[in-house]
Tab-separated table of C-alpha atoms in Angstrom:
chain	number	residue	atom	x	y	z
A	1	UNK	CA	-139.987	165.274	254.277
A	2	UNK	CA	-141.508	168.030	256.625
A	3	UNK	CA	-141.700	171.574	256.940
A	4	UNK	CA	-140.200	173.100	260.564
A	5	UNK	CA	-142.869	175.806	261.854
A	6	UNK	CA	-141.530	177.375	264.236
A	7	UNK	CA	-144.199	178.763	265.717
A	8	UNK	CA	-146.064	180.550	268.942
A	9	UNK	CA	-147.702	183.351	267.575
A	10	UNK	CA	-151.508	183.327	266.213
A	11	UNK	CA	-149.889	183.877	262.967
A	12	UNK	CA	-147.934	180.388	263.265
A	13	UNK	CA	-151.448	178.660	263.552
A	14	UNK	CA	-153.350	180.325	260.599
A	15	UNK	CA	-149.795	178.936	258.814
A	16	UNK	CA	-150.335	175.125	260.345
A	17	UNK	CA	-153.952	175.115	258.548
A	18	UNK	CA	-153.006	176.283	255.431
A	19	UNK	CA	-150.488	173.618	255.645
A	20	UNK	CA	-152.477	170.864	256.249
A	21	UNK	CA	-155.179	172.121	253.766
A	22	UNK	CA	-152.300	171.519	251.246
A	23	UNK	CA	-151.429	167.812	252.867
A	24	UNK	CA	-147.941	169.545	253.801
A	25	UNK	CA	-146.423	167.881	256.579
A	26	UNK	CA	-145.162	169.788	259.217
A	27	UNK	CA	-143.866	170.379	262.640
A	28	UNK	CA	-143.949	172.849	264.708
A	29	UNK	CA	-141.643	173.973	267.792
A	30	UNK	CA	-143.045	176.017	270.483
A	31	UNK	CA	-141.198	177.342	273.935
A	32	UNK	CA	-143.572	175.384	276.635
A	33	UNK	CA	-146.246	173.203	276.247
A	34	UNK	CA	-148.823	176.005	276.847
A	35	UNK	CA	-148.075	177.684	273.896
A	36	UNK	CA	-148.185	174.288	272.310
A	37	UNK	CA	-152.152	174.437	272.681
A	38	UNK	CA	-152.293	176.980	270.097
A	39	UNK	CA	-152.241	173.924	267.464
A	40	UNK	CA	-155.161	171.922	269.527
A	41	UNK	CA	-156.922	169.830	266.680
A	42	UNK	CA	-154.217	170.043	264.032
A	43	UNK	CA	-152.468	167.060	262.741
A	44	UNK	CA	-148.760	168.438	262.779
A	45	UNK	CA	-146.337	167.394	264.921
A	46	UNK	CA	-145.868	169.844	267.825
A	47	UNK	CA	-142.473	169.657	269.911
A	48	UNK	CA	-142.329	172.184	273.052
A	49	UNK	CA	-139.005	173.536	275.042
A	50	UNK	CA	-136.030	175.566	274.140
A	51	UNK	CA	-133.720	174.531	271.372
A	52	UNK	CA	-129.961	174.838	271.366
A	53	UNK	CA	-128.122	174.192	268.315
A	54	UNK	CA	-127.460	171.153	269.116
A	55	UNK	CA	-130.972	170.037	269.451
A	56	UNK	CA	-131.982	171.996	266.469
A	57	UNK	CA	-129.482	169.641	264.326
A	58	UNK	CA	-131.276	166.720	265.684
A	59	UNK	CA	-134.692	167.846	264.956
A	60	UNK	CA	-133.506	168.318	261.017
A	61	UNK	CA	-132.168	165.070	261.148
A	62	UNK	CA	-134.797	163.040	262.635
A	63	UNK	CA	-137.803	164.589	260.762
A	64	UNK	CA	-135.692	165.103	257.604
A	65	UNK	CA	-136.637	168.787	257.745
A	66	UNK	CA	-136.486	170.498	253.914
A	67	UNK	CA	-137.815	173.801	254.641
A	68	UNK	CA	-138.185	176.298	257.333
A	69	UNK	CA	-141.265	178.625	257.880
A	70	UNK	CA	-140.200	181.410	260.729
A	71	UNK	CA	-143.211	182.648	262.421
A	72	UNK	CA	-141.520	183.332	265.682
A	73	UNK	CA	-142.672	186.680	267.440
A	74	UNK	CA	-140.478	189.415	265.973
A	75	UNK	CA	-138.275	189.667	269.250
A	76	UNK	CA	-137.162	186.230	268.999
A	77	UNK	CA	-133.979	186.530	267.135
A	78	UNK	CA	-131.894	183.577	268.906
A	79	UNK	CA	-133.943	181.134	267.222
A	80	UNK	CA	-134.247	182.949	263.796
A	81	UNK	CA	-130.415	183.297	263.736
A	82	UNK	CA	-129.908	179.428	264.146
A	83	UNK	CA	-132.617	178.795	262.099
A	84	UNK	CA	-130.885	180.638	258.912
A	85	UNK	CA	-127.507	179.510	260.067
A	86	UNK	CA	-128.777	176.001	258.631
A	87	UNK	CA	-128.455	176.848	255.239
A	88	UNK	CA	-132.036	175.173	254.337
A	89	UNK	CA	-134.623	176.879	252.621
A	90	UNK	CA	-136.217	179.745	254.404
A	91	UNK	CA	-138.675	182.013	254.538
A	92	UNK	CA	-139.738	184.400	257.719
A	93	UNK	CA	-143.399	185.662	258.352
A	94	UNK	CA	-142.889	189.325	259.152
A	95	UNK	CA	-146.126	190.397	260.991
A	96	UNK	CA	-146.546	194.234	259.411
A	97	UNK	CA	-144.827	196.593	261.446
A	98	UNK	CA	-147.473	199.471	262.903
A	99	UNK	CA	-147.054	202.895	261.775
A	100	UNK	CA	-146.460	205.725	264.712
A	101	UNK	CA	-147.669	208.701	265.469
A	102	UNK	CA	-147.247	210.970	268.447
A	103	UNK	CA	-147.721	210.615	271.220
A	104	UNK	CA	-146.137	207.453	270.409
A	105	UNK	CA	-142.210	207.298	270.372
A	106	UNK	CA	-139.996	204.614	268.846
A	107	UNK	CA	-137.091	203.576	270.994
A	108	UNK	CA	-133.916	201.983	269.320
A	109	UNK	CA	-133.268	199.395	272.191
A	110	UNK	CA	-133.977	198.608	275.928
A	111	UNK	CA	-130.314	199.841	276.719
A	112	UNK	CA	-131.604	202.995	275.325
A	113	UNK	CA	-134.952	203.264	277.489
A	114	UNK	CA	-133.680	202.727	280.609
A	115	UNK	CA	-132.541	206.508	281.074
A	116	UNK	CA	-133.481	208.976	283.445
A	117	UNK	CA	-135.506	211.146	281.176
A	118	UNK	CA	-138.239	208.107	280.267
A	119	UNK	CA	-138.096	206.600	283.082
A	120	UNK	CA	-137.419	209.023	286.019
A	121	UNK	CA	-140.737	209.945	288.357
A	122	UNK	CA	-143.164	208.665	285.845
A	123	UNK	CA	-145.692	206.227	286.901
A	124	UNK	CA	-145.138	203.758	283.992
A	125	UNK	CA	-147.359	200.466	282.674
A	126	UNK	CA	-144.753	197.893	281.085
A	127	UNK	CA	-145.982	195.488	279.003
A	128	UNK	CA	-142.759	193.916	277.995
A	129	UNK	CA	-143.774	190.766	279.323
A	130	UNK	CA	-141.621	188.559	282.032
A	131	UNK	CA	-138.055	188.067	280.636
A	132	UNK	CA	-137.699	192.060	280.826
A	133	UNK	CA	-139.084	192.751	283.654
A	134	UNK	CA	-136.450	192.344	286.110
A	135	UNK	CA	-133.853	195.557	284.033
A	136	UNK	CA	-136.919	198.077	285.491
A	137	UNK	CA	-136.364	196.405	289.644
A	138	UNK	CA	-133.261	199.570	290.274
A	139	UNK	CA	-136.210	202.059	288.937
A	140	UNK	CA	-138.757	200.776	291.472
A	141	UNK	CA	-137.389	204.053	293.981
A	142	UNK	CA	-136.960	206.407	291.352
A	143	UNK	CA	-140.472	205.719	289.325
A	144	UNK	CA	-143.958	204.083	289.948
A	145	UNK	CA	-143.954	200.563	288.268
A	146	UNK	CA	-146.915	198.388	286.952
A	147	UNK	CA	-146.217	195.188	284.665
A	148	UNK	CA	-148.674	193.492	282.410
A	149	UNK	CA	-147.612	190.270	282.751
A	150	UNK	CA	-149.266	186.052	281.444
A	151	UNK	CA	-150.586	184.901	285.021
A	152	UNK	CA	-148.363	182.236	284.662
A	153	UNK	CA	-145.400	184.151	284.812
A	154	UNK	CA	-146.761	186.003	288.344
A	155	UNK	CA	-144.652	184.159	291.029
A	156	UNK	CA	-141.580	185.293	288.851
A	157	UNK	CA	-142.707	188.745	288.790
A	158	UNK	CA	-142.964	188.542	292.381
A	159	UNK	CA	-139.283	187.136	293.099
A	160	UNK	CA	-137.874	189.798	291.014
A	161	UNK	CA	-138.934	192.537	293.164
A	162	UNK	CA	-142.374	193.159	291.919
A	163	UNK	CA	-145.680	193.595	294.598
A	164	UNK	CA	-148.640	191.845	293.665
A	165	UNK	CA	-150.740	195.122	293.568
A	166	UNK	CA	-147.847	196.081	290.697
A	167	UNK	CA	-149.107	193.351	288.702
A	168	UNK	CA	-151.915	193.012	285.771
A	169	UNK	CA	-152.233	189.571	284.819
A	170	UNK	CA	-153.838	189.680	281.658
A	171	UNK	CA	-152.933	188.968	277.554
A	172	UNK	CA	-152.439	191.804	275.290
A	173	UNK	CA	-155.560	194.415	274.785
A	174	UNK	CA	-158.110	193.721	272.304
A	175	UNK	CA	-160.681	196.656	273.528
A	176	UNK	CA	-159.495	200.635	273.388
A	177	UNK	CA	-161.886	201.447	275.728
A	178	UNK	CA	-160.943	198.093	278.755
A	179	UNK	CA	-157.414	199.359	277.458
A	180	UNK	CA	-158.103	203.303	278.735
A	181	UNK	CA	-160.287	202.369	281.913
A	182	UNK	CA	-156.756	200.714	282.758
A	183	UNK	CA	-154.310	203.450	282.141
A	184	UNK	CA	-157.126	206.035	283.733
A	185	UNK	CA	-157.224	203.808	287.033
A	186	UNK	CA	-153.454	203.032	287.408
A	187	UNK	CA	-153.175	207.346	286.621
A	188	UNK	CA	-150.015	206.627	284.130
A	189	UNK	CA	-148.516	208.781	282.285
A	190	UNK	CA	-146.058	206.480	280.525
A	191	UNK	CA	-146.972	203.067	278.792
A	192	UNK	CA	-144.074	200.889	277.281
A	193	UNK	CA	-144.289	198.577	274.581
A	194	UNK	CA	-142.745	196.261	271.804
A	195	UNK	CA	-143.462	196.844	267.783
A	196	UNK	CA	-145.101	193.651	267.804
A	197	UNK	CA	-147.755	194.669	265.046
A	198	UNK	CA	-151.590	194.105	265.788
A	199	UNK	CA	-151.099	190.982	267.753
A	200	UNK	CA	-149.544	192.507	270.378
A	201	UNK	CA	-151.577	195.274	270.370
A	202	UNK	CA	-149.964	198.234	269.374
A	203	UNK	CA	-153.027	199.593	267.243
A	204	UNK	CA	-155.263	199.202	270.483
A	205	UNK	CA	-152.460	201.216	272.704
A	206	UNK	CA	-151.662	204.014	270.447
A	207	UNK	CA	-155.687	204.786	270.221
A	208	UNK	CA	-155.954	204.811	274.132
A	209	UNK	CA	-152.452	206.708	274.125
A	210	UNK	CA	-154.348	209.096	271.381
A	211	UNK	CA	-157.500	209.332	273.476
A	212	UNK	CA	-155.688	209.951	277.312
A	213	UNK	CA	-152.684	211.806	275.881
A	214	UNK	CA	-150.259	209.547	277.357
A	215	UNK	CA	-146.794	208.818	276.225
A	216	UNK	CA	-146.236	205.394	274.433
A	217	UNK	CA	-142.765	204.241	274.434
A	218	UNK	CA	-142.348	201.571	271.321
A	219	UNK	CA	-139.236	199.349	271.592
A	220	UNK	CA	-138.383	199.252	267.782
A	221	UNK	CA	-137.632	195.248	266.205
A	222	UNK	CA	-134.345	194.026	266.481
A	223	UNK	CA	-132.602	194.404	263.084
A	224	UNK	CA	-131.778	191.064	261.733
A	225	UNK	CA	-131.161	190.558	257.759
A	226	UNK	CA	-133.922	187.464	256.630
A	227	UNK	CA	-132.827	185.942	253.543
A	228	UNK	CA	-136.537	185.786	252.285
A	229	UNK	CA	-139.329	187.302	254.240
A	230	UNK	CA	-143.145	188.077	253.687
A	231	UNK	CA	-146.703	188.724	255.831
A	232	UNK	CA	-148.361	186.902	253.042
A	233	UNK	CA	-149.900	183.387	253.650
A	234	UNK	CA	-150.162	182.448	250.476
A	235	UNK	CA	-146.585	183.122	249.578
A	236	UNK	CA	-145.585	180.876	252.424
A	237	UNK	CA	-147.803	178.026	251.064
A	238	UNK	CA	-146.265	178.937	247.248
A	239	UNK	CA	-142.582	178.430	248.878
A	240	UNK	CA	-143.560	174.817	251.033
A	241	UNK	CA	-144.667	172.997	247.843
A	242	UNK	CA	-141.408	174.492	246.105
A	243	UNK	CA	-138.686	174.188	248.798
């Protein structure tokens, strides 16, 4: 009997050892075979590429799946939704959620930030990452655009309408000060942003946003209702030897 991970986040891997530290066996599913390298030197099972619910029913049946760990990013509610709709045991990780504070701004929805009065004749950094990107192409006349964006997903940027001197291939911040340097040399006055917690760098923005006085638009977390949910590892391990 195993334990579906689903994984992709740094969170997912710090899960996978505590797993095998406890001889659990798991397996964990990841969207392409890049992110699959996160779990480079662990024993588990690692299976890259979408999942429709088909294929999710198969996976339970051929690895005789008893529990499911959710450690997907916090805007990846299509697979948490089928997940749950299983009816096995489950329990999400729920990165903590960053606390705000001006000149930060939560945002209910990308419907809702794609209005004239954040958007219009700002020069604005998105770091939604690539499956966003191409709502902001009809504001490319009305605003200045750059996206920070994997290099991988460049040559999509590109076909979507996006220049190459638009683009800032790079992960998510880890430095405040690389972070300002940035935002000072791009002259923005708007940065926008998911409430992905500390691994996507939130803390890092709001302290350049703080130090340059620039406006940080935070797209809240989709609201979904987990049947169990905690940020605590060892509550995860508790529930795998108990599922």
């Amino acid at each position: 009997m195993t334990i579906w991970l689903i994984g992709g986040t740094s969170e997912s891997r710090a899960i996978a050892q505590r797993l095998t530290q406890q001889g659990i066996s798991w397996l964990v599913t990841v969207v392409s075979p890049t992110a699959g390298r996160l779990y480079q030197g662990l024993p588990g099972q690692i299976q890259p590429g979408a999942l429709d619910w088909a294929s999710i029913q198969t996976l339970v049946r051929q690895h005789r799946i008893r529990a499911i760990v959710d450690a997907s990013h916090p805007f990846a509610t299509e697979i948490s939704k089928q997940a749950m709709a299983l009816g096995l045991p489950y329990l999400r990780f729920e990165r903590q959620a960053c606390s705000l504070e001006p000149p930060a701004e939560s945002v209910p929805d990308l419907e809702t930030l794609l209005q004239p009065q954040y958007l219009d004749n700002r020069r604005v950094l998105l770091t939604l990452g690539i499956k966003a990107l191409h709502r902001f192409q009809p504001w490319q006349q009305r605003s200045y655009l750059w996206a920070r964006i994997l290099p991988t997903a460049k040559a999509q940027a590109i076909q979507i309408g996006f220049e190459p001197k638009q683009l800032i291939c790079d992960r998510s911040p880890t430095d405040t000060l690389a972070e300002q340097t940035l935002w000072q040399r791009l002259g923005v006055d708007t940065v926008v942003t998911k409430a992905s917690g500390g691994p996507g760098g939130v803390p890092v923005k709001l302290a350049a946003a703080k130090a340059l006085g620039v406006r940080l638009l935070v797209i809240a977390r989709p609201a979904l209702v987990y049947p169990q949910q905690t940020y605590n590892l060892d509550e995860i391990i508790e529930f795998c030897c108990y599922a």
